[in-house]
Coordinates of C-alpha atoms in Angstrom, one line a residue:
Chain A
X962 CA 5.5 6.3 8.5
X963 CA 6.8 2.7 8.0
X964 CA 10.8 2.5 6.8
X965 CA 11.0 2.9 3.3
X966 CA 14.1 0.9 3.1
X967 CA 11.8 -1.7 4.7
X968 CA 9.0 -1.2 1.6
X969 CA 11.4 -1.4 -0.9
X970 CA 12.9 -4.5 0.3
X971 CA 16.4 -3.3 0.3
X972 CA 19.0 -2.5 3.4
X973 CA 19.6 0.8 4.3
X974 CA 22.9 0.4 3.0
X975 CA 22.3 -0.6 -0.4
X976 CA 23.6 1.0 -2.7
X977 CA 21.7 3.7 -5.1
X978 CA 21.9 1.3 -8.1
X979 CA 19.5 -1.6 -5.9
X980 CA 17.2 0.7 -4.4
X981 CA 16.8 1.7 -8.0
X982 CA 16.1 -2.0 -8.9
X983 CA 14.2 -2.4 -6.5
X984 CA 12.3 0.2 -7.1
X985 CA 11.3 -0.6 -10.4
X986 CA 10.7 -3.8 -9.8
X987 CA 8.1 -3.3 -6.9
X988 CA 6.2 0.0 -9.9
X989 CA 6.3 -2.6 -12.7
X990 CA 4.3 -5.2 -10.5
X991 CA 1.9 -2.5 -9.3
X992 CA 1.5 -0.5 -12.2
X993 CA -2.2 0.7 -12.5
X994 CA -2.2 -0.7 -16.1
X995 CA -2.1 -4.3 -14.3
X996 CA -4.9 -3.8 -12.7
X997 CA -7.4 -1.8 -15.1
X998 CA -10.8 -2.8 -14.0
X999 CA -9.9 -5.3 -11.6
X1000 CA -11.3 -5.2 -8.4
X1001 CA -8.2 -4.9 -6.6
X1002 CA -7.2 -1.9 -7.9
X1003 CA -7.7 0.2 -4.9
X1004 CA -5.2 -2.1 -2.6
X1005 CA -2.7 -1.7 -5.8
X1006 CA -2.7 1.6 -6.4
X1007 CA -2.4 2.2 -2.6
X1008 CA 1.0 -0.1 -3.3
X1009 CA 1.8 2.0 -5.9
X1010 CA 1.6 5.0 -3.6
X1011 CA 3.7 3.3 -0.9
X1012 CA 6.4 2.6 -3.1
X1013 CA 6.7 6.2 -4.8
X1014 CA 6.7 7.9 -1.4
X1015 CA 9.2 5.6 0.1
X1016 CA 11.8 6.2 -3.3
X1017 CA 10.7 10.0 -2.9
X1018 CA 11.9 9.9 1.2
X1019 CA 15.1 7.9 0.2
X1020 CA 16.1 10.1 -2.4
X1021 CA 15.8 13.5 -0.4
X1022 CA 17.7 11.6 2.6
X1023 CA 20.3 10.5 0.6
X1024 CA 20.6 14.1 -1.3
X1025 CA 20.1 16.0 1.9
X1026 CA 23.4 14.5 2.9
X1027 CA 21.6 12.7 6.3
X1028 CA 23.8 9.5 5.7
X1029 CA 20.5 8.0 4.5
X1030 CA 19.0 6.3 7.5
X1031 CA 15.5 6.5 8.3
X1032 CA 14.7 8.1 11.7
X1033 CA 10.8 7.1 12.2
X1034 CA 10.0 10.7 13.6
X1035 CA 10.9 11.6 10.3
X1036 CA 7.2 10.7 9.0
X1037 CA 4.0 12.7 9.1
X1038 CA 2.9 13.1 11.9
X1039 CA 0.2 15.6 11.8
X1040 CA -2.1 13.8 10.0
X1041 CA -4.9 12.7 11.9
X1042 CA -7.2 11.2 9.6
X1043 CA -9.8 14.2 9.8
X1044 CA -12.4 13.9 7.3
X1045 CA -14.4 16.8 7.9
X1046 CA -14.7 18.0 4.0
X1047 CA -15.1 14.5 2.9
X1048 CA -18.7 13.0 2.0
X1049 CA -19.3 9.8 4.1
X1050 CA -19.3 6.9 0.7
X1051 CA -16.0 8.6 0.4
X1052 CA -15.0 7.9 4.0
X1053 CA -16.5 4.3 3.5
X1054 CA -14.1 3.8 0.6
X1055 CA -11.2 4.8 2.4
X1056 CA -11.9 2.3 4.7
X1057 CA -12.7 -0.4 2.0
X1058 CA -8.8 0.6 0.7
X1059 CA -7.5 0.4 3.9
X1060 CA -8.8 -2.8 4.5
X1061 CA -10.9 -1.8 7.4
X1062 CA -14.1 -3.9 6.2
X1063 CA -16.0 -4.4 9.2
X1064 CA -15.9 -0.5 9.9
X1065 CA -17.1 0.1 6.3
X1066 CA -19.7 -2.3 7.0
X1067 CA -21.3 -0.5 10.0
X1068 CA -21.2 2.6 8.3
X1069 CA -23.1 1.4 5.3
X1070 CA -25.7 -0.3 7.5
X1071 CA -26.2 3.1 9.2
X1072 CA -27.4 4.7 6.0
X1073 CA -31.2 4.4 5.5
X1074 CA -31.0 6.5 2.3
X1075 CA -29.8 3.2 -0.2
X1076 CA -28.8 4.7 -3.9
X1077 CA -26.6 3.1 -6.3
X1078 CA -23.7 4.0 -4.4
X1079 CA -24.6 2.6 -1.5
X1080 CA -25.8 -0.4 -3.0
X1081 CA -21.9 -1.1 -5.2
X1082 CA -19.9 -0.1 -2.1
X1083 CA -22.1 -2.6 0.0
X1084 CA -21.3 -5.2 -2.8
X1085 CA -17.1 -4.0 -2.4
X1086 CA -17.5 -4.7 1.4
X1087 CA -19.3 -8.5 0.9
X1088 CA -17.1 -8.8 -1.8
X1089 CA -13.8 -8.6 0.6
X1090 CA -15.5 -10.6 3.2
X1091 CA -16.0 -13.6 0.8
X1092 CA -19.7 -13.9 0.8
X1093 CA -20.0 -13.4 -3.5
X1094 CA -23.5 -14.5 -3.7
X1095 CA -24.8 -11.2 -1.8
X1096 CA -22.2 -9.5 -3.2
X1097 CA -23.1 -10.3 -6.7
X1098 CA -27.1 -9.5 -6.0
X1099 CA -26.1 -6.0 -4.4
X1100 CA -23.9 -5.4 -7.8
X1101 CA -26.6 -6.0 -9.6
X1102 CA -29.2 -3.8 -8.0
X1103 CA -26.5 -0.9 -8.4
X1104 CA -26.2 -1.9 -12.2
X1105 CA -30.1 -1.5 -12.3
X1106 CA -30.4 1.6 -10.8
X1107 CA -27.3 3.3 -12.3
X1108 CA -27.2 1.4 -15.8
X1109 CA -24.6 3.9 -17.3
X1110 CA -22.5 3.7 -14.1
X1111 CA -19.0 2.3 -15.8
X1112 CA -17.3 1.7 -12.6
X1113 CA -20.5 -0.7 -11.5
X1114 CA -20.1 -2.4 -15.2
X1115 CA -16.4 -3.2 -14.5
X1116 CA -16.9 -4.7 -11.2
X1117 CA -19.7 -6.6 -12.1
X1118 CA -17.7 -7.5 -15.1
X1119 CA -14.3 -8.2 -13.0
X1120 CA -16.5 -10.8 -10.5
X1121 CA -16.6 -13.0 -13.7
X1122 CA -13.0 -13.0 -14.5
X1123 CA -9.8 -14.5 -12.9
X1124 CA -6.9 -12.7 -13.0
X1125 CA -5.3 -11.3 -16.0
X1126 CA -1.6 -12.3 -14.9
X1127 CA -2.9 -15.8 -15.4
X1128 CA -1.6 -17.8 -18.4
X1129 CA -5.0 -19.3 -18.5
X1130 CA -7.4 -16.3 -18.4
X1131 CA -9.6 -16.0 -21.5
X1132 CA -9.8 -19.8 -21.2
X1133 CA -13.2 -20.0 -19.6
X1134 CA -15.0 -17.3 -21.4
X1135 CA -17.9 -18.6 -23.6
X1136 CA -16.1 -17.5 -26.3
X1137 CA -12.7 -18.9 -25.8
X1138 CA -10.2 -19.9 -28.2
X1139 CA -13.0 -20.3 -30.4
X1140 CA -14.2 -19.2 -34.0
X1141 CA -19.0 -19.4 -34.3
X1142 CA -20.4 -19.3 -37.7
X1143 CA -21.6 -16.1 -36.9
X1144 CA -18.0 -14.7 -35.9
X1145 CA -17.1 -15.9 -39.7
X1146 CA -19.8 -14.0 -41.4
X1147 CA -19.2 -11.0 -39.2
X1148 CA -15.6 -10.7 -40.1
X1149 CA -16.3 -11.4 -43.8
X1150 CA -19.0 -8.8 -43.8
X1151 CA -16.1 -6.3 -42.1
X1152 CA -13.8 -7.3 -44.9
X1153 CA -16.2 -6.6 -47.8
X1154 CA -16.5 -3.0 -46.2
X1155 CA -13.2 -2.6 -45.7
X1156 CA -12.8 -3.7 -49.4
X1157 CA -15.5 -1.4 -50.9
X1158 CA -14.2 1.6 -49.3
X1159 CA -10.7 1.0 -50.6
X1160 CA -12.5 0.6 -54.1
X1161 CA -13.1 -3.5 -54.1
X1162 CA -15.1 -5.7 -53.4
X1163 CA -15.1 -8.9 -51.3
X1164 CA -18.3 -10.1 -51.4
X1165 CA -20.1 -9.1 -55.0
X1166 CA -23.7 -9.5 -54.2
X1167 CA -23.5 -6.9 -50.9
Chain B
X1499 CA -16.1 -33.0 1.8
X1500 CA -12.7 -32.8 0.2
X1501 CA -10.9 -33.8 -3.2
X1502 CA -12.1 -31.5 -5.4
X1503 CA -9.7 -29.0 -6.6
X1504 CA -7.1 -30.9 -8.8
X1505 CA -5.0 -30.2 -12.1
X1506 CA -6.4 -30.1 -15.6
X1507 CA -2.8 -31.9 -16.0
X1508 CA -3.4 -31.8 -19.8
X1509 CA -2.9 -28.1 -19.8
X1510 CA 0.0 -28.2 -17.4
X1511 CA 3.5 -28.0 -19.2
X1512 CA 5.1 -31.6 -18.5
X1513 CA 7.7 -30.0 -16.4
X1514 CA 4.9 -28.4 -14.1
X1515 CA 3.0 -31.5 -14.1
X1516 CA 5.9 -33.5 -12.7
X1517 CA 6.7 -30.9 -10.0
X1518 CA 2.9 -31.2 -9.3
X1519 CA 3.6 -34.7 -8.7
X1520 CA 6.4 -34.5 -6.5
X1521 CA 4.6 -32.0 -4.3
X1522 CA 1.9 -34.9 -3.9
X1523 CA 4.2 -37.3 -3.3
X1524 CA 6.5 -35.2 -0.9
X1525 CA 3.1 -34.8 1.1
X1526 CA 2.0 -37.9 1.2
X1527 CA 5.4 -39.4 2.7
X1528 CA 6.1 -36.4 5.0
X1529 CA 2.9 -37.8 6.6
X1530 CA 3.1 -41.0 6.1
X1531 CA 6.4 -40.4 8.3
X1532 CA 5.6 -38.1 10.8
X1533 CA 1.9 -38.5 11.5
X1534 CA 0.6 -42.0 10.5
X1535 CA 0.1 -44.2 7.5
X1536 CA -3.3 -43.7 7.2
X1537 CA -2.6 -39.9 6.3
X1538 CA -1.6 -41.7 3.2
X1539 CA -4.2 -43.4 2.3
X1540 CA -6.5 -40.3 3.6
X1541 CA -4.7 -37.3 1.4
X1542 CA -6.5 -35.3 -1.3
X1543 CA -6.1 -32.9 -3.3
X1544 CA -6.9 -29.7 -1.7
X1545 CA -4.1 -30.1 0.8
X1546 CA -1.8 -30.0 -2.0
X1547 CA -3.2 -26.6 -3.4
X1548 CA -2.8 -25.8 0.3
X1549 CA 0.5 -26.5 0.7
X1550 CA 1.9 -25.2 -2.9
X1551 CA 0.0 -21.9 -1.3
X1552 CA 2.3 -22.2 1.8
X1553 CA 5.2 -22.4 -0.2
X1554 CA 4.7 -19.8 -2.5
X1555 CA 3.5 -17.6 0.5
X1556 CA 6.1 -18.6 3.3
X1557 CA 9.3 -18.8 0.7
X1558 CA 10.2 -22.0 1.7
X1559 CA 12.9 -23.6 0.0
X1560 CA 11.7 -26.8 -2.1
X1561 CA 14.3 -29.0 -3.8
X1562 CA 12.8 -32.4 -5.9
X1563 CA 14.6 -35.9 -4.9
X1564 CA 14.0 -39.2 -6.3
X1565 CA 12.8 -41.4 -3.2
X1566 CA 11.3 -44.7 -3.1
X1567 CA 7.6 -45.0 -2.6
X1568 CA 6.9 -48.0 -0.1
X1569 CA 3.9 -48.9 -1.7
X1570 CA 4.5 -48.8 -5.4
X1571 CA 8.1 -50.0 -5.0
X1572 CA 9.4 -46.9 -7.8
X1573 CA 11.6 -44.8 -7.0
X1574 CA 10.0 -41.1 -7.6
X1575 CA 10.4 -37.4 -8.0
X1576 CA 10.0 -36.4 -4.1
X1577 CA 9.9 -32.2 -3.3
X1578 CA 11.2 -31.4 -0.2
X1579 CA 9.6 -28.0 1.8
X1580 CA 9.1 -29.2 5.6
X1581 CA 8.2 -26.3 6.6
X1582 CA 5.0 -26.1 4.6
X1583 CA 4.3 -29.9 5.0
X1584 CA 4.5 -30.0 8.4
X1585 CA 2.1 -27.4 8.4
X1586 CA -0.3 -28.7 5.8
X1587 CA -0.3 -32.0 7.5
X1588 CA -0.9 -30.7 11.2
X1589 CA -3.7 -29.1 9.8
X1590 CA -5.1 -32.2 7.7
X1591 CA -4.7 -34.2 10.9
X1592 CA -6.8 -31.8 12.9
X1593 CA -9.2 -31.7 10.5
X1594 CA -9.5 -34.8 9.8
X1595 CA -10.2 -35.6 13.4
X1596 CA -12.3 -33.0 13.8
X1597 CA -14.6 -34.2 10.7
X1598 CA -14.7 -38.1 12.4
X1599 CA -15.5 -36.3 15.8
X1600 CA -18.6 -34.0 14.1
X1601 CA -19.6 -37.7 12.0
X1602 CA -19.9 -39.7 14.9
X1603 CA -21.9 -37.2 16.7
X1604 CA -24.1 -36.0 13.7
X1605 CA -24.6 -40.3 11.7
X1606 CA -26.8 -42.9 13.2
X1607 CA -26.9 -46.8 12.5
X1608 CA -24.0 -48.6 10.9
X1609 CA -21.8 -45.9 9.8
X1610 CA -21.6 -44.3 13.1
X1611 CA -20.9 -47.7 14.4
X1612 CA -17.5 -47.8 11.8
X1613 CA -16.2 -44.7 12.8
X1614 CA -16.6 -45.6 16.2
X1615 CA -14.3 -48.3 15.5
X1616 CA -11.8 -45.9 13.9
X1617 CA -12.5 -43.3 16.6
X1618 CA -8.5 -45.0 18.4
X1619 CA -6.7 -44.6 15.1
X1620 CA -7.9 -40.6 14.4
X1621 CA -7.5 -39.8 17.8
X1622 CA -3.7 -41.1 17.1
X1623 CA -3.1 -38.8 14.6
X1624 CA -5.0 -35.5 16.1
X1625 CA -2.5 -35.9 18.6
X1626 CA 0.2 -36.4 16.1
X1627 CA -0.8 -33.5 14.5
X1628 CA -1.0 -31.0 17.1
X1629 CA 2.3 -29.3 17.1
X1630 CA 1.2 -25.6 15.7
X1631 CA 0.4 -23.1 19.0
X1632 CA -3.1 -22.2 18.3
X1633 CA -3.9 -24.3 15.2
X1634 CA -6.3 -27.2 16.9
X1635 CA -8.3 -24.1 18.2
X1636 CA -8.6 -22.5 14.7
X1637 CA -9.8 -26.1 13.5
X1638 CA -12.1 -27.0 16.2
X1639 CA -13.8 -23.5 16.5
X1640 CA -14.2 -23.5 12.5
X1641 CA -16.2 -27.0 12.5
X1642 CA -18.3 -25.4 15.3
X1643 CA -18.9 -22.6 13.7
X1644 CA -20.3 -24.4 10.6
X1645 CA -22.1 -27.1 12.6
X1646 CA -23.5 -23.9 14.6
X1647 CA -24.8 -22.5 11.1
X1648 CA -26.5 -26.1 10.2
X1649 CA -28.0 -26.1 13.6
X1650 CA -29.9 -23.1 13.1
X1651 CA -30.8 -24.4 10.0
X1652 CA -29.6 -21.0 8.1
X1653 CA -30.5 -20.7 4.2
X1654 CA -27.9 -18.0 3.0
X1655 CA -25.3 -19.9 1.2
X1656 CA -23.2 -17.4 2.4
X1657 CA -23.7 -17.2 5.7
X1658 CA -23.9 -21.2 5.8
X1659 CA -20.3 -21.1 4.3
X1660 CA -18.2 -18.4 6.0
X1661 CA -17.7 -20.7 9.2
X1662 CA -15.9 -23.3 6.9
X1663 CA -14.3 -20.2 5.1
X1664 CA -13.2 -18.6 8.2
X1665 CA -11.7 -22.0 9.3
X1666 CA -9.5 -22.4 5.8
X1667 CA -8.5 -18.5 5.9
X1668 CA -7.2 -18.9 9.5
X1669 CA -5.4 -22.4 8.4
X1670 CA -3.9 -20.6 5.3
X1671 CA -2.7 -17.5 7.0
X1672 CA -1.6 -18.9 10.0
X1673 CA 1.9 -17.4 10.7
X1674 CA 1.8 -15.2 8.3
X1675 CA 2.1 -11.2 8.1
X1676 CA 1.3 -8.1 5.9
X1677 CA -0.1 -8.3 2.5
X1678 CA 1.1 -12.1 2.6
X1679 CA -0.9 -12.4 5.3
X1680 CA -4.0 -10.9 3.7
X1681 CA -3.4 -12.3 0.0
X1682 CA -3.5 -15.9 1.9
X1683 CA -6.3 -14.9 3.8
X1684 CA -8.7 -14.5 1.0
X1685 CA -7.2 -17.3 -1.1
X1686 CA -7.7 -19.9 2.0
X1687 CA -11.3 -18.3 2.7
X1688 CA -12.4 -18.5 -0.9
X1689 CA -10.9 -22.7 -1.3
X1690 CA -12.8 -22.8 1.9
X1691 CA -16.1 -21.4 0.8
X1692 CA -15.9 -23.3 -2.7
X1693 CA -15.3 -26.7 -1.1
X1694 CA -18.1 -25.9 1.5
X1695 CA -20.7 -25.0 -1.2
X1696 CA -19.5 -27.6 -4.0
X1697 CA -19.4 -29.9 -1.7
X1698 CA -23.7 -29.5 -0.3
X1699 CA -24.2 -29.5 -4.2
X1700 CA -22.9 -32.5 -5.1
X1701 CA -24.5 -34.2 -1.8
X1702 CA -28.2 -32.4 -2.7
X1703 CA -29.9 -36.0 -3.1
X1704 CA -28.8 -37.9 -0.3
X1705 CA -28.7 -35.1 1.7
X1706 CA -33.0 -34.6 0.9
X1707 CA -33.1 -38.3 1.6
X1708 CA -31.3 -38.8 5.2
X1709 CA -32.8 -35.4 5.7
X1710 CA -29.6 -33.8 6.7
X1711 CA -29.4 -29.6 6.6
X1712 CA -28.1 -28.6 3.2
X1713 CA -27.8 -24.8 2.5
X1714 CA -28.9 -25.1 -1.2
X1715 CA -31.9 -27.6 -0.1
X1716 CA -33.0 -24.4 2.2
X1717 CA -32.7 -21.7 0.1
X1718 CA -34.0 -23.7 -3.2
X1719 CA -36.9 -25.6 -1.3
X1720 CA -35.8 -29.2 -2.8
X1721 CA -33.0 -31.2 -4.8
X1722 CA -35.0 -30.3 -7.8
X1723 CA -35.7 -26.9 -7.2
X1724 CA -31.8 -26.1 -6.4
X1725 CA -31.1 -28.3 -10.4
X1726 CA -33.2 -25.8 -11.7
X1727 CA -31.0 -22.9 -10.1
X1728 CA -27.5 -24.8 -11.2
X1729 CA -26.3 -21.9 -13.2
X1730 CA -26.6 -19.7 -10.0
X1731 CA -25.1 -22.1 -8.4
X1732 CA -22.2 -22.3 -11.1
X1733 CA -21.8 -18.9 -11.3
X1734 CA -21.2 -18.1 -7.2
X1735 CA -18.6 -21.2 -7.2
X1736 CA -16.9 -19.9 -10.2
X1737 CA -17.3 -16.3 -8.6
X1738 CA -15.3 -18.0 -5.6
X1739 CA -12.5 -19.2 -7.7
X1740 CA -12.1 -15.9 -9.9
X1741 CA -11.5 -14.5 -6.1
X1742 CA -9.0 -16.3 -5.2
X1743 CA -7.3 -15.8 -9.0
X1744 CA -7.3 -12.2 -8.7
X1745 CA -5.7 -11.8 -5.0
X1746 CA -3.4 -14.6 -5.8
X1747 CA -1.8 -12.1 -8.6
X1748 CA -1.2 -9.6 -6.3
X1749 CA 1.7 -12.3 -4.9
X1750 CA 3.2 -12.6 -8.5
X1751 CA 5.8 -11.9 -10.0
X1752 CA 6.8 -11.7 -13.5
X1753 CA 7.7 -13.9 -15.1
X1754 CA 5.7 -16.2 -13.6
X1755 CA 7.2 -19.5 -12.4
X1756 CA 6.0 -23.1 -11.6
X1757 CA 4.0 -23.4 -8.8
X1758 CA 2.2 -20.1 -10.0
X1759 CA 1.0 -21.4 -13.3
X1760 CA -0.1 -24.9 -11.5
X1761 CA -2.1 -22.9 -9.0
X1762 CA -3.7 -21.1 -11.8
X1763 CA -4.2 -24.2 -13.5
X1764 CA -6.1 -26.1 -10.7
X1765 CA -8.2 -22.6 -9.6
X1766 CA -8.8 -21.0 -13.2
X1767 CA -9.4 -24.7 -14.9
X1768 CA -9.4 -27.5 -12.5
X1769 CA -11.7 -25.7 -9.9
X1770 CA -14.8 -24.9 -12.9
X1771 CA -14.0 -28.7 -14.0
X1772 CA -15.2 -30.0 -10.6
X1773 CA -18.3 -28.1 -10.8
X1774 CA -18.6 -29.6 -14.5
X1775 CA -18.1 -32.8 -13.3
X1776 CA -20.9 -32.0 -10.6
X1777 CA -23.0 -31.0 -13.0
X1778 CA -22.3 -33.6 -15.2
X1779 CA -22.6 -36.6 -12.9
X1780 CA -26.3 -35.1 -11.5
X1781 CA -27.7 -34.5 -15.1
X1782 CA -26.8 -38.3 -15.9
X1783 CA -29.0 -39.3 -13.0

C-alpha cells in the first residue's frame, strides 16, 4: 500500500487540522458528482477510493497512539488479485480502471463470442489508446445492439462533450447560447398549460 | 504540419489574453537565445499549448517581465518558465530537424533543392536542441513511425495517426510521473493525433495531385469522396479535442486559474475553429 501521507499530499507530521484540508480538498476535486457520465469516471472514483482509505489509515494510526507514521508492511498484503468468482468483462474492466490497456486488449480479442459488452468495453480500451474513430464505430455497434443500454448512451454521449469543469463547455453544442423559433413556441405552448391548469389562459385560441 | 491550435482571443478575458501573449513571447526569445534566430521566425502555435501544458503539469514557476523585442523595438509583457521552454524548444528543434530531414528525403525538384540549402542551418539547431537524455530518440523514432505507416500505405486514420500521436505523448510526458504523467500523456497524444489528421485534411488536394499517401485519400478513395465524408471527419477531430478536455480536468483545480481557462479556450474553441476554418477554406474552392 502506497503512504497515505504521500496521497494526501501532506507530511507525516502535519498536523490533524491539514490532513483534514487536505483531505477535503483532494474529495471535493474527485467527487463522483464531477464526473457523472464522463468517461473518466472509473480513474476518478478509483481517486476517490485512494483518498478515503488513506484518511481511514491516518486516522486509526493516529488514534491507535502509533505516533502516526506509516510503516509500508502495514498495507494489505494478502491480496493477490484472485479473480476466481469474477466474470471475465468484469476482469477486463478492472484492467481498463487500472490503466492496464494493452492487457484488456488481448483479453477482448480473445473472445469470439462479441455482444454489446464486448463491443462498449472494446470502444473504452480504443478509447484510452487514442484511436476515437474505431472507438466511436465500436460505441455505436454496442448502442445498436443494446439500444436501452444507459451506460452505452452516456459514453457515446460523453465522446461528444469536453469537459464540464471547462468555462466553455455548452459552447459548441448546436444549441448553444441560443433561442430557435421552435424553442419560442415550445415554451409558450408550456406556459399556456401551465396557465390553464392554474385556471388562465396564455394563449386563448389553444 | 503545424499552427493550428490557437486562441479564440475574443473569448479570452483581457488578462488571460495578455498572459497568452507573454507565454508566446517568452518562447519565442528563450529560443531565439538559446537555439537560433530562425526558431523565431519558425515558432507556431502548438508549441505554445505545449508549453503552457508543461507548466501547468511540471509546476514551474512563471513570473511576466516587460523585455524588449529585437525585432519590433517595444518593450513587452515577457513570462519567464525556463524549465518548460527549454523543454518545448529542445523538442521544436528536434522536430523541426527531423521534419526538414523526412522533406528532403520524401520532395523531388526545386523544393528539395531549397531545403538542401537550409539542410547547414537545421542541422545547427538539432544540435542546439539536443540537451534532453532520450528526447531526439523519442522524436526521431516518432517520424519513423509515421513515415513507416505512409510507407505501407495504411488507410485507418487511426492507425495512420498513432505514430505521430505516440511521438507528441512521449514529448508531453517526458519527465513526468503518476497521474501527471498519464493526464499529459493523453493530452500530448490527442494534440498529436488532431494535428496529424487536421493536418492530411487540409492538404487532401495537393496531396491527390503530387500523389503523396494521405490517410483520408485511402480510406475515402479521392479528395472528393473524403468532402463528402467532412462531417466524419469533423466529428473524429472534435472527438480528439473533447479527449484531451476531459483528461485535462482531471489536473484542475477549483477555481480554475489562467493558463487553465486559455488551454480550454484554444482546445474547446480554438481547436473546432481550425477545423471550421478547414472547412471553410475547401468549400470556397
Amino acid at each position: 500500500m502506497k503512504n497515505p501521507y504521500e496521497i494526501l499530499g501532506v507530511s507525516e507530521n502535519a498536523s490533524d487540522e491539514e490532513i483534514k484540508k487536505a483531505y477535503r480538498k483532494l474529495a471535493k476535486q474527485y467527487h463522483p458528482d464531477n464526473y457523472t457520465d464522463n468517461p473518466l469516471k472509473d480513474l476518478a472514483d478509483e481517486k476517490m477510493k485512494e483518498v478515503n482509505e488513506a484518511y481511514d489509515t491516518i486516522q486509526k494510526l493516529r488514534s491507535s497512539g502509533s505516533n502516526g507514521s506509516f510503516n509500508s508492511n502495514n498495507g494489505r498484503s494478502g491480496t493477490n488479485g484472485s479473480y476466481s468468482g469474477e466474470s471475465v468483462y468484469s476482469r477486463i474492466r478492472r484492467l481498463i480502471s487500472a490503466g492496464r490497456i494493452g492487457e484488456a486488449e488481448t483479453m477482448l480479442n480473445g473472445i469470439s463470442d462479441r455482444n454489446a459488452e464486448w463491443h462498449f468495453l472494446m470502444s473504452l480500451v480504443l478509447y484510452r489508446k487514442g484511436w476515437l474513430q474505431d472507438a466511436r464505430n465500436e460505441i455505436n455497434i454496442a448502442c445498436q445492439m443494446d439500444p436501452y443500454n444507459q451506460e452505452y448512451r452516456s459514453f457515446q454521449q460523453r465522446m461528444s462533450g469536453g469537459a464540464y469543469s471547462s468555462p466553455y463547455s455548452g459552447m459548441n453544442t448546436n444549441n448553444a447560447g441560443g433561442c430557435s423559433g421552435c424553442d419560442v413556441c415550445q415554451a409558450l405552448l408550456c406556459a399556456d398549460c401551465c396557465c390553464e391548469c392554474m385556471g388562465g389562459d396564455c394563449i386563448r385560441c389553444c | 504540419m503545424f499552427g493550428y491550435i490557437r486562441p479564440v482571443k475574443g473569448e479570452l478575458y483581457v488578462k488571460d489574453s495578455e498572459f497568452y501573449s507573454s507565454v508566446y513571447c517568452g518562447l519565442c526569445r528563450y529560443g531565439g537565445k538559446n537555439i537560433s534566430h530562425l526558431t523565431r521566425w519558425l515558432l507556431n502555435y502548438d508549441f505554445v499549448l505545449l508549453a503552457l501544458l508543461r507548466m501547468k503539469l511540471t509546476d514551474d514557476k512563471v513570473c511576466v517581465k516587460k523585455k524588449r523585442c529585437p525585432y519590433s523595438l517595444k518593450k513587452k509583457n515577457c513570462a519567464c518558465a525556463d524549465e518548460s521552454y527549454s523543454f518545448v524548444c529542445s523538442a521544436f528543434g528536434l522536430l523541426t530537424y527531423g521534419k526538414l530531414l523526412d522533406d528532403i528525403k520524401d520532395e523531388k525538384g526545386f523544393k528539395r533543392f531549397c531545403k538542401i540549402l537550409v539542410k547547414p542551418l537545421f542541422k545547427h539547431i538539432g544540435k542546439k536542441s539536443d540537451k534532453f537524455d532520450g528526447l531526439k530518440g523519442i522524436v526521431f523514432n516518432g517520424l519513423k513511425a509515421t513515415d513507416e505507416a505512409e510507407a505501407q500505405g495504411c488507410d485507418s486514420v487511426d492507425r495512420a495517426a498513432d505514430g505521430f500521436g505516440t511521438m507528441m505523448k512521449k514529448i508531453a510526458s517526458y519527465g513526468l510521473e503518476g497521474d501527471k504523467k498519464m493526464i499529459a500523456e493523453q493530452c500530448g497524444y490527442h494534440i498529436g493525433r488532431f494535428i496529424y489528421i487536421a493536418d492530411a485534411f487540409d492538404d487532401l488536394e495537393s496531396d491527390e495531385k503530387s500523389g503523396n499517401y494521405n490517410p483520408l485519400l485511402k480510406k475515402y478513395g479521392s479528395a472528393l469522396g473524403a468532402m463528402e465524408m467532412a462531417d466524419t471527419i469533423k466529428e473524429t477531430l472534435w472527438d480528439s479535442l473533447n479527449a484531451f478536455s476531459n483528461f485535462y480536468a482531471l489536473a484542475v483545480n477549483q477555481p480554475i486559474n489562467g493558463i487553465d481557462r486559455i488551454i480550454f479556450n484554444i482546445i474547446e474553441l480554438g481547436g473546432r475553429d481550425a477545423v471550421k476554418r478547414i472547412i471553410e477554406r475547401k468549400n470556397k474552392k
